[in-house]
Amino acid sequence: MKEEQLAEELICLEDMAKIYDTGALKVLGLKRVNLTIRRGEFVAIMGQSGSGKSTLMNILGCLDRPSLGHYYLDGVDVAGMSSDELSLIRNKKIGFVFQSFNLISRMSALKNVELPMTYARISRKAREERAEELLKRVGLGKRIHHQPNELSGGQRQRVAIARALANNPPLLLADEPTGNLDTAASLEIMELFTKLHAEGTTVVLVTHEEEIAAYTRRIIRFRDGEIISDQPNEPHRPGIAAQVEKNTDFMEGEG
Amino acid sequence: MLIENMKMAFSAIRINKMRSFLTMLGIIIGIGSVISIVSIGDTMRTMFADLYKEVGLTQAYISIGYWLDDVRQSDYFTLDDLERVKEVFGDEIAYIDSQSYVSADALYGRAKVKFDFQGIDYNYQDVQPVNIIYGRYLNEGDVKGRRKNVVMDVKSALQLFGVENAVGRTFRTTIYGSTDEYTVVGVYKKDLSPFQAMMMGQSDGGSAFIPYTLLTWPNDYFYAMRVYAKDDVNLDDFFGRLKVFIGRLKMRDAEDYYMATAVEEMGMMDSMMGGLSAAVGGIAAISLLVGGIGIMNIMLVSVTERTREIGIRKSLGARTKDIMIQFLTESALLSACGGMIGILLGSGLVSAVGAVLGVTAVVRPSVVLLAVGFSALVGIFFGMYPASKAAKKDPIEALRYE
């Protein structure tokens, strides 16, 4: 029963708190958060700036360590890990998608996508093949050799998503992924997340926009470092996306 | 991974071409000067070694000590003294004469050419061979009989007589106050490299050999004695015994005689050149140090500029070591590139100097390898601090950097 539960749970925060020590005073970033996210979920974490959602994002992404409590990712407590161990976790288990895309500007789309695999010590040939395949999957098969500055915002974010998927991580973590995009491109990106979710990827999205959160299946709201609500959400979005969702609904069972 | 790092480093260097070049400049100049100094020094040493071989490495020069106050005429050497030395050390001596030179004007018709006359024994050909192209060399009769016969250099013959084959011609010259007719019995040819000519002090005038028995000075004495030992003789031992013998012969303390051997002189020259190379090499090393600091400086700038990139890489799973190696590769490559340009520059300079001196100057491969290796090492050493600074960056802070 316990093991089954572990297998089900991708993220488990137990009494996790984050305290920032600024020298003069200690600021409580997060207060005793308890949260479980299962595999295959599509979750939005919402809140105003200062609500603690960025802190949570950093901890979930293993960029930062909790001050107190435990964080089990894929069954492993990462709370006490060294920074190199965390690097390894980020490399294998987490795919990041940032608001400002964060592509390396002097590298082609292909090279950017290859990067996480380079750090995973995957051979050049295998890397290139997989990067190309991923770029095709996000609809950029014809632009693999373009530099980031030759791509539109939406295209850049798709490269970033392809890069996040490179090592096939169990968790896709997106921080305001549409924050720098126009409406059309935002729609495009959210459709892509929906598709990835439908294919079984766990997606955790940090946003302050209701329209973006509306795409997800579960919305967790933060205020002053605490969860104030955690509710399932019935995704409502226009066009083809709804059909994709409908087609995959019965496969996943309850969402 | 290494290849990947190299590629990344190359692209980083290429993006800031001008900046990279200026950064390399210190290393370029440093390595360039090390290469050229070491190679020119090497070449000079080989040239001096050849020169001494040419002059004769078994040679020693002996004269009464120039530091003495009570020098008498009898301290100089007589023909008999030379004969005694020859008798006693016959098995060890290849050649002996009085090391006499005289400069005088040779007159032929209206032609007047300043000549350097070198007094030699008939068997000088054994130790300093020249190529006789007309006539013959001086013979025993010329020397013993103090005949006023000369063997002259073909260029001098041309200068004085206007013909190469001057055998049988006579000219007038005044040596030690006495004006006489001298007859050319032979003409020789000797090829010297420009460097050898320069070092041997070949003048614009003529040069000729005459019997050394004609060049006694003062009066019937010789000021000095020149001895070539045979090749298989232990020089230190032989010259030591020779000096003692001469002291006894002249009824003087052996230490009152001055002796200079070619080996000693060459050793002095060698160590002087070595010292010079080391001194200039030290200066070049300082320029390498400055170059290294330049690299450190620019790498620090580069690390700051690329803070965000470092954050991105870390978020994607780069470990401390990965970032460290990335920046070290870059600084090592930057420095090694500078080193290679420096080698090209230095080699160019060396061949230019070689061309001027008329010798083939060679840059030793070991020097090249050492230079590249050393410059890469400079890059790694001075890249260490910036790289560790990069590697230690906090990913969250780095990602937030604008």
XYZ file of C-alpha atoms in Angstrom:
657
model
C 0.000 0.000 0.000
C 2.760 2.391 0.989
C 4.854 1.554 -2.040
C 1.919 1.925 -4.341
C 1.297 5.270 -2.818
C 4.933 6.277 -3.371
C 4.731 5.160 -6.963
C 1.634 7.280 -7.384
C 3.038 10.358 -5.703
C 5.549 12.330 -7.733
C 5.788 15.271 -5.346
C 5.211 15.113 -1.638
C 5.886 18.092 0.640
C 5.746 17.344 4.347
C 5.612 20.303 6.738
C 7.935 22.091 4.426
C 8.959 25.633 5.349
C 11.358 28.104 3.808
C 12.946 30.822 5.859
C 15.054 33.556 4.326
C 17.740 34.813 6.615
C 18.530 38.340 5.496
C 20.806 38.959 8.434
C 18.775 41.612 10.210
C 15.562 39.660 10.173
C 14.268 36.281 9.179
C 11.541 36.227 6.561
C 9.227 33.283 6.333
C 8.897 32.471 2.639
C 6.739 29.415 3.065
C 4.949 28.206 6.186
C 4.559 24.470 6.794
C 3.297 23.494 3.383
C 1.852 20.028 2.908
C 1.209 19.112 -0.686
C 0.999 15.990 -2.789
C 1.014 15.883 -6.564
C 0.487 12.574 -8.270
C 1.901 11.397 -11.558
C 0.079 12.614 -14.635
C -1.503 15.619 -12.938
C -1.821 19.016 -14.588
C -1.603 21.553 -11.782
C -1.617 25.332 -11.632
C -0.041 27.088 -8.675
C -1.519 30.543 -8.378
C -0.914 33.592 -6.277
C 0.035 37.252 -6.364
C 3.653 38.240 -6.263
C 4.976 37.722 -2.757
C 2.551 34.902 -2.127
C 5.378 32.381 -1.970
C 4.649 30.698 -5.279
C 8.108 31.507 -6.711
C 9.746 30.144 -3.583
C 7.701 26.979 -3.963
C 8.661 26.828 -7.635
C 12.361 27.058 -6.758
C 12.037 24.315 -4.186
C 9.961 22.053 -6.399
C 12.580 22.609 -9.097
C 15.380 21.681 -6.710
C 17.030 25.032 -7.308
C 16.603 25.744 -3.618
C 16.382 23.626 -0.465
C 13.629 23.715 2.127
C 14.660 25.108 5.517
C 12.448 22.675 7.390
C 10.466 19.575 6.573
C 10.771 17.141 3.703
C 10.431 17.210 -0.018
C 10.053 13.810 -1.641
C 10.495 13.924 -5.389
C 9.875 10.628 -7.125
C 10.223 8.942 -3.739
C 13.546 10.561 -2.807
C 13.954 13.159 -0.071
C 15.929 15.974 -1.671
C 15.894 18.235 1.398
C 19.405 17.361 2.519
C 21.138 17.000 -0.805
C 24.317 18.777 -1.899
C 24.192 21.215 -4.769
C 25.796 18.722 -7.153
C 23.287 16.059 -6.158
C 20.520 18.568 -6.811
C 22.043 19.261 -10.240
C 21.763 15.591 -11.012
C 18.117 15.550 -9.852
C 17.306 18.607 -11.977
C 18.988 16.983 -14.931
C 17.118 13.682 -14.726
C 13.796 14.473 -13.089
C 12.826 18.030 -13.896
C 12.176 19.919 -17.090
C 12.092 23.693 -16.676
C 10.106 26.116 -18.784
C 10.742 29.762 -17.897
C 8.858 32.963 -18.557
C 11.797 34.441 -20.473
C 12.536 31.172 -22.337
C 16.160 31.145 -21.117
C 17.644 29.743 -24.278
C 21.379 30.200 -24.708
C 21.536 32.831 -27.386
C 24.635 31.747 -29.287
C 23.476 28.146 -29.656
C 21.063 26.776 -32.259
C 17.676 25.360 -31.271
C 19.112 21.861 -31.673
C 22.116 22.590 -29.448
C 19.882 24.136 -26.810
C 17.733 21.026 -26.735
C 20.845 18.846 -26.584
C 22.200 20.646 -23.534
C 20.489 18.647 -20.742
C 21.520 15.458 -22.533
C 25.104 16.724 -22.726
C 25.111 17.049 -18.954
C 23.572 13.568 -18.733
C 26.647 12.340 -20.713
C 24.579 11.003 -23.573
C 26.519 10.310 -26.755
C 26.520 12.938 -29.463
C 24.656 10.882 -31.996
C 21.894 9.863 -29.604
C 21.622 13.459 -28.439
C 21.213 14.849 -31.908
C 18.630 12.258 -32.853
C 16.533 12.839 -29.765
C 16.812 16.640 -29.972
C 15.644 16.575 -33.557
C 12.759 14.289 -32.685
C 11.730 16.550 -29.800
C 11.837 19.655 -31.968
C 9.649 17.867 -34.498
C 7.263 16.977 -31.688
C 6.854 20.634 -30.723
C 6.369 21.573 -34.375
C 9.814 23.052 -35.070
C 11.191 20.265 -37.269
C 12.115 22.784 -39.960
C 13.867 25.213 -37.670
C 16.279 23.025 -35.777
C 19.351 24.965 -36.875
C 17.932 28.414 -36.195
C 19.468 30.606 -33.521
C 17.048 31.780 -30.806
C 17.046 35.333 -32.179
C 15.754 33.995 -35.500
C 12.663 32.557 -33.816
C 9.439 34.152 -32.583
C 8.558 34.176 -28.899
C 6.178 31.260 -29.252
C 8.765 29.288 -31.177
C 11.416 30.014 -28.576
C 9.144 28.767 -25.846
C 8.527 25.620 -27.843
C 12.291 25.096 -28.106
C 12.451 25.554 -24.329
C 9.709 22.945 -23.885
C 11.535 20.532 -26.173
C 14.654 21.132 -24.073
C 12.683 20.523 -20.858
C 11.616 17.154 -22.248
C 15.122 16.149 -23.339
C 15.946 13.692 -20.569
C 12.348 12.515 -20.390
C 11.847 13.880 -16.859
C 8.814 12.834 -14.813
C 8.079 16.476 -13.936
C 7.609 19.474 -16.206
C 7.835 22.697 -14.221
C 6.710 25.885 -15.951
C 7.112 29.322 -14.422
C 4.759 31.834 -16.070
C 5.426 30.165 -19.436
C 3.143 32.575 -21.308
C 4.142 35.719 -19.448
C 6.185 37.074 -22.348
C 3.895 35.889 -25.125
C 0.965 37.430 -26.999
C -2.459 35.823 -26.846
C -2.053 33.657 -29.942
C 1.318 32.338 -28.863
C 0.024 31.784 -25.313
C -2.783 29.694 -26.699
C -0.314 27.712 -28.770
C 1.891 27.003 -25.772
C -1.015 26.042 -23.534
C -2.249 23.669 -26.230
C 1.181 22.104 -26.217
C 1.122 21.669 -22.424
C -2.335 20.169 -22.677
C -1.091 17.741 -25.307
C 1.920 16.795 -23.177
C -0.348 16.260 -20.192
C -2.567 14.104 -22.350
C 0.475 12.046 -23.242
C 1.109 11.417 -19.564
C 3.579 14.084 -18.472
C 3.114 15.642 -15.061
C 2.883 19.409 -15.561
C 3.109 21.963 -12.767
C 2.442 25.493 -13.872
C 3.085 28.632 -11.839
C 0.997 31.568 -12.972
C -1.025 34.521 -11.815
C -3.335 34.511 -14.839
C -6.721 32.895 -14.412
C -7.052 32.164 -18.154
C -3.856 30.162 -18.075
C -4.770 28.307 -14.899
C -8.089 27.476 -16.526
C -6.303 24.994 -18.799
C -5.272 22.821 -15.877
C -7.088 20.130 -13.884
C -6.195 21.344 -10.416
C -5.606 24.835 -9.064
C -3.647 25.494 -5.864
C -3.800 29.058 -4.573
C -1.160 30.639 -2.374
C -1.245 33.697 -0.200
C 1.390 34.840 2.294
C 3.313 31.600 2.054
C 0.337 29.353 2.682
C -2.032 27.276 0.592
C -5.427 28.934 0.795
C -7.236 26.677 -1.616
C -6.648 23.471 -3.537
C -9.421 22.558 -5.953
C -9.938 20.375 -8.977
C -10.680 22.316 -12.124
C -12.745 21.467 -15.148
C -10.598 22.646 -18.049
C -12.411 24.924 -20.423
C -10.700 26.098 -23.517
C -11.626 26.650 -27.105
C -11.148 24.605 -30.275
C -9.110 21.530 -30.925
C -7.663 21.363 -27.448
C -11.013 20.376 -25.978
C -11.172 17.476 -28.399
C -7.681 16.309 -27.510
C -8.738 16.412 -23.890
C -11.967 14.520 -24.616
C -10.103 11.834 -26.537
C -7.663 11.224 -23.740
C -10.073 11.646 -20.824
C -11.231 8.051 -20.684
C -7.686 6.738 -20.985
C -6.543 8.444 -17.836
C -9.661 7.834 -15.792
C -10.212 10.449 -13.166
C -8.143 13.629 -13.672
C 31.978 16.291 -23.352
C 35.514 17.556 -23.875
C 34.859 18.137 -27.558
C 31.598 19.827 -26.632
C 33.464 22.090 -24.225
C 36.080 22.903 -26.861
C 33.363 23.814 -29.347
C 31.610 26.009 -26.814
C 34.874 27.679 -25.914
C 35.694 28.303 -29.568
C 32.322 29.864 -30.212
C 32.683 32.047 -27.118
C 36.104 33.200 -28.293
C 34.838 33.801 -31.813
C 31.908 35.933 -30.702
C 34.242 38.514 -29.166
C 37.019 38.362 -31.758
C 38.582 41.709 -31.012
C 38.382 41.274 -27.267
C 39.799 37.762 -27.478
C 42.665 38.946 -29.647
C 43.552 41.805 -27.326
C 43.422 39.405 -24.406
C 45.725 37.011 -26.207
C 48.190 39.774 -27.025
C 50.085 39.426 -23.760
C 50.486 35.697 -24.306
C 51.323 36.212 -27.974
C 54.127 38.628 -27.108
C 55.315 36.506 -24.190
C 55.452 33.237 -26.084
C 56.745 34.962 -29.210
C 59.679 36.402 -27.314
C 60.397 33.169 -25.438
C 60.440 31.231 -28.697
C 62.596 33.728 -30.523
C 65.039 34.294 -27.655
C 65.517 30.616 -26.949
C 65.824 29.723 -30.614
C 68.153 32.583 -31.475
C 70.252 31.666 -28.442
C 70.313 28.056 -29.593
C 71.341 29.063 -33.063
C 74.051 31.403 -31.815
C 75.460 28.683 -29.612
C 75.624 26.210 -32.460
C 77.224 28.883 -34.575
C 79.839 29.638 -31.944
C 80.488 25.945 -31.467
C 81.019 25.595 -35.216
C 83.218 28.653 -35.192
C 85.411 27.252 -32.460
C 85.571 23.950 -34.222
C 86.715 25.897 -37.259
C 89.342 27.776 -35.281
C 90.411 24.625 -33.560
C 89.145 23.433 -30.212
C 92.483 21.883 -29.213
C 94.164 25.252 -29.408
C 95.946 27.120 -26.632
C 97.638 30.507 -26.607
C 100.562 31.164 -24.275
C 102.351 34.420 -23.525
C 104.121 36.066 -20.641
C 101.586 37.407 -18.120
C 100.309 40.832 -19.113
C 99.868 41.579 -15.421
C 103.595 41.407 -14.621
C 105.683 44.559 -14.021
C 109.089 42.977 -14.531
C 108.781 41.554 -18.028
C 112.143 41.129 -19.692
C 112.871 40.421 -23.319
C 114.062 36.964 -22.328
C 110.533 36.116 -21.159
C 109.454 36.099 -24.807
C 109.980 33.044 -26.957
C 112.732 32.253 -29.383
C 112.620 29.926 -32.360
C 114.682 27.538 -30.237
C 112.042 27.592 -27.506
C 109.445 26.533 -30.040
C 111.742 23.797 -31.273
C 112.281 22.567 -27.690
C 108.569 22.399 -27.074
C 108.124 20.554 -30.332
C 110.845 18.105 -29.348
C 109.530 17.401 -25.867
C 105.815 17.242 -26.666
C 106.123 15.997 -30.231
C 103.666 13.155 -29.640
C 100.968 15.452 -28.365
C 101.389 18.528 -30.514
C 99.678 18.726 -33.869
C 100.970 22.167 -34.722
C 102.861 25.033 -33.164
C 103.651 28.570 -34.248
C 104.054 32.043 -32.815
C 100.563 33.380 -33.460
C 102.013 36.380 -35.274
C 99.990 38.822 -37.310
C 101.119 41.940 -39.062
C 99.134 44.500 -41.006
C 100.935 46.278 -43.801
C 100.305 47.870 -47.181
C 101.165 45.706 -50.167
C 102.290 47.684 -53.216
C 102.130 46.453 -56.796
C 102.553 49.006 -59.514
C 99.990 51.611 -58.650
C 97.880 49.221 -56.566
C 98.079 49.523 -52.825
C 96.142 47.092 -50.677
C 96.216 46.782 -46.937
C 97.102 43.216 -46.048
C 96.875 41.124 -42.926
C 99.855 38.798 -42.923
C 99.624 35.734 -40.733
C 102.833 34.011 -39.821
C 102.482 30.230 -40.080
C 104.518 27.083 -40.138
C 104.478 24.939 -43.279
C 102.196 22.313 -41.727
C 99.394 24.782 -40.850
C 97.364 23.001 -43.510
C 97.039 20.075 -41.048
C 94.974 22.094 -38.570
C 93.496 24.880 -40.710
C 93.161 23.544 -44.212
C 92.577 25.925 -47.088
C 91.948 25.080 -50.678
C 95.006 25.861 -52.836
C 93.766 26.722 -56.316
C 96.970 27.981 -57.903
C 100.610 27.214 -57.093
C 101.554 25.607 -53.781
C 101.399 26.032 -50.023
C 104.375 27.294 -48.005
C 106.907 24.501 -47.506
C 109.514 23.625 -44.920
C 112.214 25.358 -46.976
C 110.232 28.617 -47.017
C 109.894 28.565 -43.252
C 113.336 27.344 -42.275
C 115.034 29.535 -44.913
C 112.970 32.580 -44.019
C 112.091 33.036 -47.667
C 109.905 36.003 -48.498
C 107.216 33.849 -50.084
C 103.501 34.213 -49.469
C 100.297 32.285 -50.101
C 97.378 34.655 -50.549
C 93.645 34.569 -50.670
C 92.182 34.612 -54.166
C 90.124 37.748 -53.501
C 93.219 39.571 -52.312
C 95.131 38.459 -55.388
C 92.378 39.872 -57.544
C 92.464 43.112 -55.578
C 96.213 43.577 -55.766
C 97.148 42.104 -59.153
C 93.830 42.124 -60.948
C 94.162 38.386 -61.681
C 93.267 35.307 -59.743
C 96.357 33.355 -60.624
C 99.004 35.568 -59.087
C 101.615 32.815 -58.712
C 105.066 34.182 -59.450
C 104.086 37.823 -59.044
C 105.883 40.001 -56.561
C 104.834 42.955 -54.457
C 106.528 45.274 -51.984
C 105.649 45.673 -48.387
C 107.163 46.984 -45.197
C 107.160 44.672 -42.190
C 108.693 45.766 -38.896
C 110.421 48.627 -40.659
C 112.053 46.673 -43.422
C 110.777 47.029 -46.983
C 111.175 43.972 -49.185
C 109.920 42.208 -52.267
C 107.645 39.233 -51.577
C 106.742 36.539 -54.072
C 103.391 34.860 -54.364
C 103.860 31.089 -54.456
C 100.253 30.052 -54.085
C 96.662 31.251 -54.110
C 93.970 29.724 -51.901
C 90.277 29.948 -51.537
C 88.305 29.678 -48.335
C 84.547 29.828 -47.932
C 83.291 31.431 -44.771
C 79.727 32.030 -43.687
C 78.921 35.735 -43.178
C 78.801 35.046 -39.452
C 82.214 33.377 -39.422
C 83.666 36.191 -41.486
C 82.181 38.680 -39.050
C 83.469 36.851 -35.979
C 86.888 36.164 -37.466
C 87.223 39.816 -38.242
C 87.824 39.532 -41.929
C 88.754 42.977 -43.158
C 88.128 44.611 -46.486
C 91.819 44.282 -47.263
C 93.816 41.286 -48.304
C 94.999 38.359 -46.291
C 98.009 36.163 -46.808
C 100.159 33.574 -45.063
C 103.882 34.155 -44.714
C 106.538 32.041 -42.913
C 106.251 32.813 -39.213
C 110.002 32.930 -39.026
C 109.755 36.302 -40.773
C 107.582 37.791 -38.056
C 109.869 37.820 -35.056
C 109.086 40.680 -32.688
C 110.573 42.175 -30.613
C 113.963 41.614 -32.205
C 114.439 37.876 -32.605
C 111.728 36.995 -30.159
C 108.099 35.958 -30.436
C 105.621 37.513 -28.083
C 103.446 34.410 -27.897
C 103.169 30.783 -28.825
C 100.178 28.957 -30.234
C 99.841 25.215 -29.823
C 97.331 22.842 -31.355
C 97.174 19.590 -29.449
C 96.425 16.375 -31.252
C 92.763 15.340 -31.198
C 93.182 12.378 -28.824
C 95.150 14.308 -26.199
C 93.727 15.064 -22.760
C 93.770 18.842 -23.047
C 93.703 19.797 -19.363
C 96.566 17.489 -18.529
C 98.616 18.362 -21.579
C 98.234 22.136 -21.285
C 99.014 21.908 -17.585
C 102.276 20.087 -18.232
C 103.066 22.436 -21.109
C 102.710 25.465 -18.865
C 104.962 23.950 -16.218
C 107.512 23.079 -18.872
C 107.491 26.596 -20.282
C 107.923 28.057 -16.840
C 110.965 25.869 -16.272
C 112.301 26.563 -19.764
C 112.086 30.334 -19.279
C 113.191 30.115 -15.642
C 110.006 31.689 -14.498
C 107.183 30.642 -12.245
C 104.766 28.706 -14.462
C 101.989 30.948 -13.146
C 103.730 33.960 -14.654
C 102.654 32.726 -18.067
C 99.231 33.454 -19.409
C 97.437 30.626 -21.128
C 94.083 30.761 -22.907
C 92.527 27.653 -24.350
C 89.802 27.578 -26.965
C 87.747 25.209 -24.818
C 87.765 27.655 -21.913
C 86.856 30.546 -24.156
C 84.038 28.609 -25.706
C 82.753 27.648 -22.286
C 82.777 31.304 -21.269
C 80.970 32.334 -24.406
C 78.470 29.544 -23.877
C 77.701 30.492 -20.305
C 77.471 34.159 -21.282
C 74.947 33.304 -23.981
C 73.124 31.066 -21.539
C 72.976 33.879 -18.994
C 71.717 36.291 -21.614
C 69.022 33.851 -22.707
C 67.965 33.310 -19.116
C 67.744 37.050 -18.441
C 65.674 37.791 -21.519
C 63.679 34.641 -20.855
C 62.866 36.007 -17.409
C 61.531 39.199 -18.938
C 59.463 37.133 -21.354
C 58.118 35.160 -18.408
C 56.968 38.394 -16.812
C 55.130 39.278 -19.984
C 53.481 35.848 -19.800
C 52.442 36.604 -16.248
C 50.932 39.907 -17.354
C 49.253 38.081 -20.232
C 47.831 35.585 -17.765
C 46.436 38.350 -15.609
C 44.855 39.830 -18.745
C 43.173 36.511 -19.358
C 41.950 36.324 -15.785
C 40.524 39.814 -16.093
C 38.631 39.109 -19.286
C 37.391 35.776 -17.972
C 35.981 37.554 -14.915
C 34.152 39.923 -17.249
C 32.961 36.988 -19.298
C 31.694 35.141 -16.226
C 29.716 38.180 -15.115
C 28.297 38.724 -18.586
C 27.223 35.135 -18.772
C 25.763 34.860 -15.280
C 22.363 34.092 -16.741
C 23.795 31.431 -19.018
C 25.427 29.840 -15.989
C 22.043 29.867 -14.241
C 20.390 28.241 -17.239
C 23.065 25.577 -17.459
C 22.767 24.838 -13.773
C 18.997 24.585 -13.983
C 19.465 22.054 -16.773
C 21.693 19.907 -14.600
C 25.227 21.276 -14.987
C 27.277 20.452 -11.926
C 29.942 22.656 -10.344
C 32.575 20.656 -12.184
C 30.847 21.080 -15.555
C 30.762 24.874 -15.281
C 34.302 24.935 -13.955
C 35.605 22.871 -16.860
C 33.662 24.944 -19.370
C 35.326 28.181 -18.293
C 38.726 26.588 -17.783
C 38.570 25.179 -21.292
C 37.792 28.639 -22.555
C 40.671 30.339 -20.770
C 43.105 27.545 -21.638
C 42.065 27.703 -25.269
C 42.321 31.479 -25.313
C 45.810 31.249 -23.889
C 46.892 28.335 -26.083
C 45.644 30.177 -29.195
C 47.733 33.133 -28.111
C 50.629 30.748 -27.601
C 50.283 29.341 -31.092
C 50.139 32.777 -32.682
C 53.168 33.648 -30.561
C 55.011 30.619 -31.899
C 54.279 31.638 -35.473
C 55.450 35.144 -34.703
C 58.571 33.941 -32.890
C 59.447 31.430 -35.614
C 59.050 34.170 -38.189
C 61.402 36.382 -36.252
C 63.898 33.565 -35.806
C 63.994 32.756 -39.527
C 64.383 36.463 -40.277
C 67.372 36.692 -37.931
C 68.731 33.457 -39.391
C 68.452 34.897 -42.891
C 70.342 38.009 -41.806
C 73.127 35.957 -40.222
C 73.193 33.607 -43.187
C 72.507 30.487 -41.147
C 69.549 28.178 -40.896
C 67.941 28.989 -37.580
C 65.905 26.159 -36.158
C 63.071 26.306 -33.642
C 63.294 23.108 -31.625
C 60.017 21.137 -31.541
C 60.483 20.640 -27.819
C 60.493 24.422 -27.369
C 57.265 24.716 -29.358
C 55.578 21.981 -27.338
C 56.759 23.551 -24.117
C 55.476 26.954 -25.196
C 51.998 25.714 -26.098
C 51.822 23.606 -22.974
C 53.004 26.450 -20.821
C 50.575 28.951 -22.312
C 47.692 26.538 -21.804
C 48.887 26.115 -18.236
C 48.938 29.890 -17.791
C 45.367 29.921 -19.103
C 44.274 27.203 -16.704
C 46.050 28.798 -13.760
C 44.637 32.252 -14.327
C 41.277 30.849 -15.415
C 40.909 28.975 -12.142
C 39.609 31.885 -10.112
C 37.038 33.134 -12.658
C 35.907 29.559 -13.353
C 35.386 28.746 -9.703
C 33.527 32.018 -9.327
C 31.262 30.939 -12.163
C 30.804 27.454 -10.806
C 29.854 28.668 -7.340
C 27.072 30.926 -8.544
C 23.696 30.277 -6.992
C 21.357 29.099 -9.767
C 18.393 31.168 -8.549
C 20.418 34.369 -8.342
C 22.050 33.610 -11.679
C 18.709 33.006 -13.391
C 17.402 36.304 -12.082
C 20.450 38.207 -13.434
C 19.656 40.627 -16.254
